[in-house]
Coordinates of C-alpha atoms in Angstrom, one line a residue:
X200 CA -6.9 -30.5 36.6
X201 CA -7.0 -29.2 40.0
X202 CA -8.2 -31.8 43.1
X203 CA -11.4 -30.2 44.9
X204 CA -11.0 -30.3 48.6
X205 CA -14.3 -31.2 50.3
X206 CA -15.1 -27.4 52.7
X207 CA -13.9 -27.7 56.1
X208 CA -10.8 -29.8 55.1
X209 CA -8.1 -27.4 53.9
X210 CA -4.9 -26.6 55.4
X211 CA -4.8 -24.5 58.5
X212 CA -4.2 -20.6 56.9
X213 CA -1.0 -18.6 58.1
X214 CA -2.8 -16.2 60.3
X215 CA -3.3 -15.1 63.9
X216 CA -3.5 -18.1 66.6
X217 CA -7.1 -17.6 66.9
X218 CA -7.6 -18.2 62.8
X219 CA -5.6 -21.1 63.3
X220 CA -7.2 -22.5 66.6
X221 CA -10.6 -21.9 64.4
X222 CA -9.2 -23.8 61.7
X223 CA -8.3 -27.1 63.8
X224 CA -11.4 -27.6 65.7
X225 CA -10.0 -31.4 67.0
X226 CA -7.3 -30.0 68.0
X227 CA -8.6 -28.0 70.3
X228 CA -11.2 -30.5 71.6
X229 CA -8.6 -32.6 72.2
X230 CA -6.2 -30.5 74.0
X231 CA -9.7 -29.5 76.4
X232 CA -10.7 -33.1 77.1
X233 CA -6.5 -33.5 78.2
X234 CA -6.8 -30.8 80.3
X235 CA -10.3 -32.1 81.8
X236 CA -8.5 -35.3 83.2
X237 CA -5.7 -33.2 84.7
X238 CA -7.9 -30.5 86.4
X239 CA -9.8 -33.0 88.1
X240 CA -8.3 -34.3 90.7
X241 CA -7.9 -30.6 91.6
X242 CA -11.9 -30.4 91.8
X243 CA -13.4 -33.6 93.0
X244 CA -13.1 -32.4 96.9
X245 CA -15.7 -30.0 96.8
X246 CA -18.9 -29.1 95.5
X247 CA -17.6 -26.0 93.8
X248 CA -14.5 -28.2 92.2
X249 CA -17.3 -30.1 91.2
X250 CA -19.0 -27.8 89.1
X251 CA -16.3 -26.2 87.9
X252 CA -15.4 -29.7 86.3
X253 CA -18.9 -29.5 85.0
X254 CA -18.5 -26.4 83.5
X255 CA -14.8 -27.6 81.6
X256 CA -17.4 -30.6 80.5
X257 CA -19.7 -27.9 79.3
X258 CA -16.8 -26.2 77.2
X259 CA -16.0 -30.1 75.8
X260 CA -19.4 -30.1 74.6
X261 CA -19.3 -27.1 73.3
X262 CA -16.0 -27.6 71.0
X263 CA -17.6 -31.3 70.4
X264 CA -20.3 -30.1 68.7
X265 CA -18.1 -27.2 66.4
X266 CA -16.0 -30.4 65.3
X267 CA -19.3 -31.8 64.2
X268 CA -20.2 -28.9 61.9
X269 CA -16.9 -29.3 59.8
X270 CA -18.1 -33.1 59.4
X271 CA -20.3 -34.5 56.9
X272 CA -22.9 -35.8 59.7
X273 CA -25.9 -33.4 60.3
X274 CA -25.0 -30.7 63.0
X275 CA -28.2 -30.2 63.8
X276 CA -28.4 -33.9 65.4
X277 CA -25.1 -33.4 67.4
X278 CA -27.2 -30.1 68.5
X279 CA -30.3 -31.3 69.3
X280 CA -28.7 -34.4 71.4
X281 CA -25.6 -31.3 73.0
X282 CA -28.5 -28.9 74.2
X283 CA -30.4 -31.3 76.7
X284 CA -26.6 -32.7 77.4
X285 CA -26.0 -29.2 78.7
X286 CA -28.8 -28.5 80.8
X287 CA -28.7 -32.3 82.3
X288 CA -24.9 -31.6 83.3
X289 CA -26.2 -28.3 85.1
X290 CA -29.2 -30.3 86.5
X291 CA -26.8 -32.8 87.9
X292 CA -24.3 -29.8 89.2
X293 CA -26.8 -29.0 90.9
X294 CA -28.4 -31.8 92.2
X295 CA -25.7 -34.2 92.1
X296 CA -27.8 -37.0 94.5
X297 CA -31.0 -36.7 92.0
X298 CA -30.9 -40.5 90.5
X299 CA -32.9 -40.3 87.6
X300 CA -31.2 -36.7 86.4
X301 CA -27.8 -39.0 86.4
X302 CA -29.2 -41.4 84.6
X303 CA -30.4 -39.3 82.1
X304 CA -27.8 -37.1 81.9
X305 CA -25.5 -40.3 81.4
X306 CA -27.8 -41.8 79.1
X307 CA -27.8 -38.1 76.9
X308 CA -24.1 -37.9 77.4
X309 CA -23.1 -41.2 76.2
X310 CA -25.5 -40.7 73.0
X311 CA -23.6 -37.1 72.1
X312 CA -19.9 -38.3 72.4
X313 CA -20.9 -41.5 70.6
X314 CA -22.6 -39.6 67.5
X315 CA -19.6 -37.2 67.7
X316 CA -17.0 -40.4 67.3
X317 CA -19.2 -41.2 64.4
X318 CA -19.1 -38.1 62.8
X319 CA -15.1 -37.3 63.0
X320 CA -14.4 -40.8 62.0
X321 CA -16.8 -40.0 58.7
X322 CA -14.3 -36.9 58.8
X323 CA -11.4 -38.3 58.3
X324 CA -13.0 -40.9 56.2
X325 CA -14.2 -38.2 53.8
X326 CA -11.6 -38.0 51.3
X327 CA -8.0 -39.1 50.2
X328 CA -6.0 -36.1 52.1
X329 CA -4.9 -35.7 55.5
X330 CA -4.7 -32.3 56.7
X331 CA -3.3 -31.6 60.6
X332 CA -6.7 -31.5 61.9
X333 CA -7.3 -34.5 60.8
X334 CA -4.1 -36.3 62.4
X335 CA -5.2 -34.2 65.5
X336 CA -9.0 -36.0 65.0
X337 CA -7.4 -39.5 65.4
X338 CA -6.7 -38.5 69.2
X339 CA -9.9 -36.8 69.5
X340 CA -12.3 -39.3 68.2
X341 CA -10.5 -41.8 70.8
X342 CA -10.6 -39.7 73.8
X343 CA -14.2 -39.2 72.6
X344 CA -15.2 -42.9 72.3
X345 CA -13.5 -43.5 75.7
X346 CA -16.2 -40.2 77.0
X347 CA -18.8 -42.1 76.1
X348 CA -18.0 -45.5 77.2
X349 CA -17.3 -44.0 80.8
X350 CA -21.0 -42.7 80.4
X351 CA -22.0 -46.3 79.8
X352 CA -20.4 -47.9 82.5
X353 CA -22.0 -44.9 84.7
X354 CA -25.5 -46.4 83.1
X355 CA -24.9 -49.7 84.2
X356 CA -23.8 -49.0 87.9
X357 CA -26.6 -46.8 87.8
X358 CA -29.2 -49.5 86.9
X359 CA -27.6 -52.6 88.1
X360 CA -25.8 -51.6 91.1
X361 CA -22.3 -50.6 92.4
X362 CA -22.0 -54.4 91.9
X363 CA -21.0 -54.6 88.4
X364 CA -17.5 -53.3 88.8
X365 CA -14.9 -54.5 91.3
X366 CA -13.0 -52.0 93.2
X367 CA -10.9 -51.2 96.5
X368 CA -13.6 -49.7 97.7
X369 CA -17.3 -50.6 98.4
X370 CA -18.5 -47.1 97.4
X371 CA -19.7 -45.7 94.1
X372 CA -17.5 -45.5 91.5
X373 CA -17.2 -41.6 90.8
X374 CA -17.1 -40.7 86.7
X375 CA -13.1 -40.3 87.0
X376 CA -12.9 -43.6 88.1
X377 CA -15.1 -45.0 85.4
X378 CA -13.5 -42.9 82.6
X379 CA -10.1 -44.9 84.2
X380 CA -11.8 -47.9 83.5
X381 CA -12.8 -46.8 80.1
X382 CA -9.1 -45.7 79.0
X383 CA -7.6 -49.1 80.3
X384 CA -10.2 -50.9 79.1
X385 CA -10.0 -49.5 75.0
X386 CA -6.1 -49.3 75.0
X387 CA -6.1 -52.9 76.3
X388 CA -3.2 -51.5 78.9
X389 CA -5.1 -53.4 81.6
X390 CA -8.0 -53.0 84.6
X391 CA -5.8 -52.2 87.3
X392 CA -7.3 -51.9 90.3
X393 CA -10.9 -51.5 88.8
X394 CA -12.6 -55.0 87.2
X395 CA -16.2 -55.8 86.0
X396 CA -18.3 -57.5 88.7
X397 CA -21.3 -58.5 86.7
X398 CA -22.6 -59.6 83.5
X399 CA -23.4 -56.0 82.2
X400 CA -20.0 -54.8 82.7
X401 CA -18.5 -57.3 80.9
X402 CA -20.8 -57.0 77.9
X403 CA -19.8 -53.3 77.5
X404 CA -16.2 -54.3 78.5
X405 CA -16.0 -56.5 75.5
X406 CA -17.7 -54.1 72.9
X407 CA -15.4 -51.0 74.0
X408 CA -12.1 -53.3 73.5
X409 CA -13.3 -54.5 70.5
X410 CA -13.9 -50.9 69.6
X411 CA -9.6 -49.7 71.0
X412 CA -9.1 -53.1 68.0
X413 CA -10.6 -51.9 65.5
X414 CA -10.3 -48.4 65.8
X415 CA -6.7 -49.0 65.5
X416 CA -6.8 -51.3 62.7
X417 CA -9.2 -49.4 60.5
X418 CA -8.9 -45.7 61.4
X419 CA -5.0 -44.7 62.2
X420 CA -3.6 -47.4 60.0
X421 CA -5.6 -45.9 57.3
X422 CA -4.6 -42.1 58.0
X423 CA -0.8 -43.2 58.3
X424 CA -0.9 -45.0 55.3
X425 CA -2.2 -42.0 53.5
X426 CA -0.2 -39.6 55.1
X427 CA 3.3 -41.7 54.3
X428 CA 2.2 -42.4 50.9
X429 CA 1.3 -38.6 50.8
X430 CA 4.8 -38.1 51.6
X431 CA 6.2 -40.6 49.1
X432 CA 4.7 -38.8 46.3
X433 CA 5.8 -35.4 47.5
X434 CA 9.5 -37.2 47.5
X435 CA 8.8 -38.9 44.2
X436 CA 7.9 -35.1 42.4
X437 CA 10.8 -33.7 43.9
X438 CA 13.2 -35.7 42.7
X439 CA 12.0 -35.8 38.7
X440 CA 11.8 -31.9 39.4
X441 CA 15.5 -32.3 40.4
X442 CA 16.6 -35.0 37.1
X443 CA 14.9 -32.7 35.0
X444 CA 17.0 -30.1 36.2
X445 CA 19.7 -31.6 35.8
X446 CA 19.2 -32.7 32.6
X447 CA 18.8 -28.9 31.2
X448 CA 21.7 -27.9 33.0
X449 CA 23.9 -30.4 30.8
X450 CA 22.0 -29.9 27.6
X451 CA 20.3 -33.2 27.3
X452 CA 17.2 -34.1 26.8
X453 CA 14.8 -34.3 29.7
X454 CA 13.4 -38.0 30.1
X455 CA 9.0 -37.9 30.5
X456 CA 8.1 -39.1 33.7
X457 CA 6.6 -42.6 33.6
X458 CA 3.5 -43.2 32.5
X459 CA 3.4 -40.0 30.8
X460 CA 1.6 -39.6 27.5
X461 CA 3.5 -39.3 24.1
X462 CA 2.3 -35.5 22.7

């Protein structure tokens, strides 16, 4: 009897490159968020590089919440958190030295990409089959965690002063800087240059490296071990296939695989 395939999980069709863009959502999203951190730099000297970086966050939101509609987790949660995301992002764009807009924004922000890491870890969760997207969702769903942590540091040095991190500087740390933080900070690499100050910031600290644990532990260990034990069956088929083969070649009698039923 055939294996159903839950919708949304099947195999990337043969077609033109925007079918198959369409068909690995993460992917994308991934590749975007990649991009993001390397345009930056690029941007961060002006207001206009400025909101052009607002407007590449707008796109990851965008392709954030079409991940979320090939997930089990209600879309229409991921949309009604993205829409006032979106506006808050042009808000702050806009008015970049409006404190309460950045806090809200970073509060509405951080509650998106979290719900999204929830929703393409149930994704990959959702059945016994790994398909590319999903291999490409393991990248995704980390750069996504490490999005919303930076929003959460950006929510403490919003409400408990520039004195929670530790810096070369005395100044504000600017999102890049705290989405540094956040990347050193889940892949246990190391602070650098960039340190929590205060009680706050080490709270979130700990949580977010206890998240880079566990979210290797649990989620690619799990997805590796499916994907090599899909492999080892593919390997184990082919090479009855090949014995049984062989064994009609020579005129003998092919030998049931194991486990097989007597009929």
């Amino acid at each position: 009897m055939a294996t159903h395939r839950p919708a949304g999980l099947t195999p990337a069709p043969r077609g033109n490159l925007l079918q198959q863009l369409r068909a690995l959502p993460c992917a994308v999203l991934l590749v975007v968020q990649l991009l993001g951190i390397l345009v930056y730099p690029f941007t961060s000297e002006s207001s206009a590089g400025r909101t052009l970086f607002s407007l590449v966050q707008l796109v990851v939101l965008g392709l954030a919440v079409a991940a979320v509609r090939l997930t089990p987790a209600l879309t229409w949660i991921s949309m009604s958190i993205g829409a006032p995301a979106v506006i808050l992002t042009v808000l702050t764009a806009v008015l970049p030295d409006n404190g309460p807009i950045a806090l809200l924004s970073d509060c509405t922000h951080a509650i998106f990409y979290f719900y999204t890491a929830y929703a393409l870890i149930r994704y990959m969760f959702a059945d016994n089959f790994v398909t590319r997207d999903e291999l490409f969702a393991t990248g995704a769903c980390f750069t996504v965690v490490a999005w919303a942590f930076a929003y959460t540091y950006g929510i403490v040095q919003t409400i408990w002063g520039t004195g929670q991190f530790v810096s070369g500087s005395d100044h504000e740390l600017h999102w890049v800087e705290l989405l540094f933080l956040s990347f050193t900070t889940m892949t246990n690499t190391g602070l650098s240059d960039i340190a929590p100050g205060g009680g706050h910031a080490r709270s979130v600290m700990m949580l977010e490296q206890l998240a880079g644990v566990n979210y290797v532990a649990l989620v690619v260990a799990r997805l590796m071990g499916l994907t090599l034990a899909r492999f080892q069956r593919k390997r184990d088929t082919t090479g009855h296939e090949e014995r049984t083969v062989t064994a009609s070649d020579s005129g003998e009698q092919a030998k049931p695989a194991i486990g097989a039923s007597d009929e």
